[in-house]
Amino acid sequence: MASSEVDQKFLGHFANSTANENPLLSSMLFKVLGLSVLLSRKLIRARRLRRLDTSRDTKSIQLYHNIIWLAREGLAITEQFILPMIEPYVELKVLSYKLRASFYHIYVLFHNQPSINQAAPKPHDENDTLTPEGLNINKSKSPSERGSIGRTPTPSVRPLNRPVGGLMTGPPGLPIPPLSTRPTASFLLPAIDYIPTATSCFNDASLLSDRLLPGSHPIRLSVKLEYVAYIYDCLHDAEASRKLANQTIAAVYNAEEGMDDESFEDAAELVRLLGKMMKRGLGGGGSSGTGAGGSRIGESTPRLLQSRPGTTSPQTNGALIPPAPVGVVPPPGMTNPM
């Protein structure tokens, strides 16, 4: 996500490298980096509270408000200041498009309407609104018994916001008050469906990374990793999520470009996380099977053979990674890396 360590590392690198050439761009990148660090801490806390009903006023609502505000500010800086100035920078361009998708990802997770975390309401029974809860109409075929009414025990627990008689009524002479479902953070951000926009942003970032970066580049793997998580968590398409993860891992093994030690370590960690992503939703039997496309699960990431001395930039430059046998992928199994 916008708070991943790989993204923060590259943000710091690009902010420092553009300080003399483009001071405004450098300052905006440093601001987004600071927001990303703050978001990373709050997102970790919010992972356990994601099922919380955000329409209720509780102490943890402030955490959600902070996350939404940070994401809103980061998105505004990215779209208004960073994206217009990144055309000469290939890697930074991909990272910026990924950051924009990441902020929309946060919108979908914590502020989408309809919410992706709340279960759909139960179908409404017409008889429940027309019949008092304490009465039981015996719908017998006998005409003499059809109109009989028998008493039933009054339930000890009733649904919230429903009167004893079953009818939703307001004060005399006033209309029935609607149930409020608007999130409490609506004063920060409109409560709408952000899924179409987020999906479009992820598609743009993914296509851009495929076109501009090699298969094993850490930024490209970061784009794919969050896209995989987004498809699984927000679009609820486990098969498409596993397929994208498998294709990304295969592209890493087929890549022939070199990289330095630091970039290789980042890529190896991202590949490991992608492998674990492929196991989500498969249950206990998914650890020893085959992934999407018939790839065998259980192999390890290839080792670095050679590295050029003197390379300090996180850009690809140096070591060679031998291609793995066809169909081999690292072990899967992971929770959302957010």
PDB file of N, CA and C in Angstrom, residues 10 70 79 81 125 133 212:
ATOM      1  N   PHE A  10      11.839   4.022  -1.950  1.00  0.00           N
ATOM      2  CA  PHE A  10      11.990   4.683  -3.242  1.00  0.00           C
ATOM      3  C   PHE A  10      11.536   6.137  -3.185  1.00  0.00           C
ATOM      4  N   LEU A  70      -5.465  11.481   6.139  1.00  0.00           N
ATOM      5  CA  LEU A  70      -4.116  11.322   5.604  1.00  0.00           C
ATOM      6  C   LEU A  70      -4.160  10.857   4.152  1.00  0.00           C
ATOM      7  N   GLU A  79      -1.921  14.006  -7.004  1.00  0.00           N
ATOM      8  CA  GLU A  79      -2.594  14.367  -8.243  1.00  0.00           C
ATOM      9  C   GLU A  79      -2.301  15.805  -8.670  1.00  0.00           C
ATOM     10  N   PHE A  81       0.355  17.938  -7.617  1.00  0.00           N
ATOM     11  CA  PHE A  81       1.729  18.419  -7.672  1.00  0.00           C
ATOM     12  C   PHE A  81       2.708  17.393  -8.260  1.00  0.00           C
ATOM     13  N   ASP A 125     -39.133  -9.107   5.246  1.00  0.00           N
ATOM     14  CA  ASP A 125     -40.363  -9.876   5.217  1.00  0.00           C
ATOM     15  C   ASP A 125     -41.531  -8.921   5.398  1.00  0.00           C
ATOM     16  N   GLU A 133     -45.249  -8.216  16.550  1.00  0.00           N
ATOM     17  CA  GLU A 133     -44.360  -9.324  16.882  1.00  0.00           C
ATOM     18  C   GLU A 133     -44.960 -10.235  17.930  1.00  0.00           C
ATOM     19  N   LEU A 212       7.054  -0.050 -18.753  1.00  0.00           N
ATOM     20  CA  LEU A 212       8.249   0.734 -18.491  1.00  0.00           C
ATOM     21  C   LEU A 212       9.294   0.024 -17.640  1.00  0.00           C
TER      22      LEU A 212
END
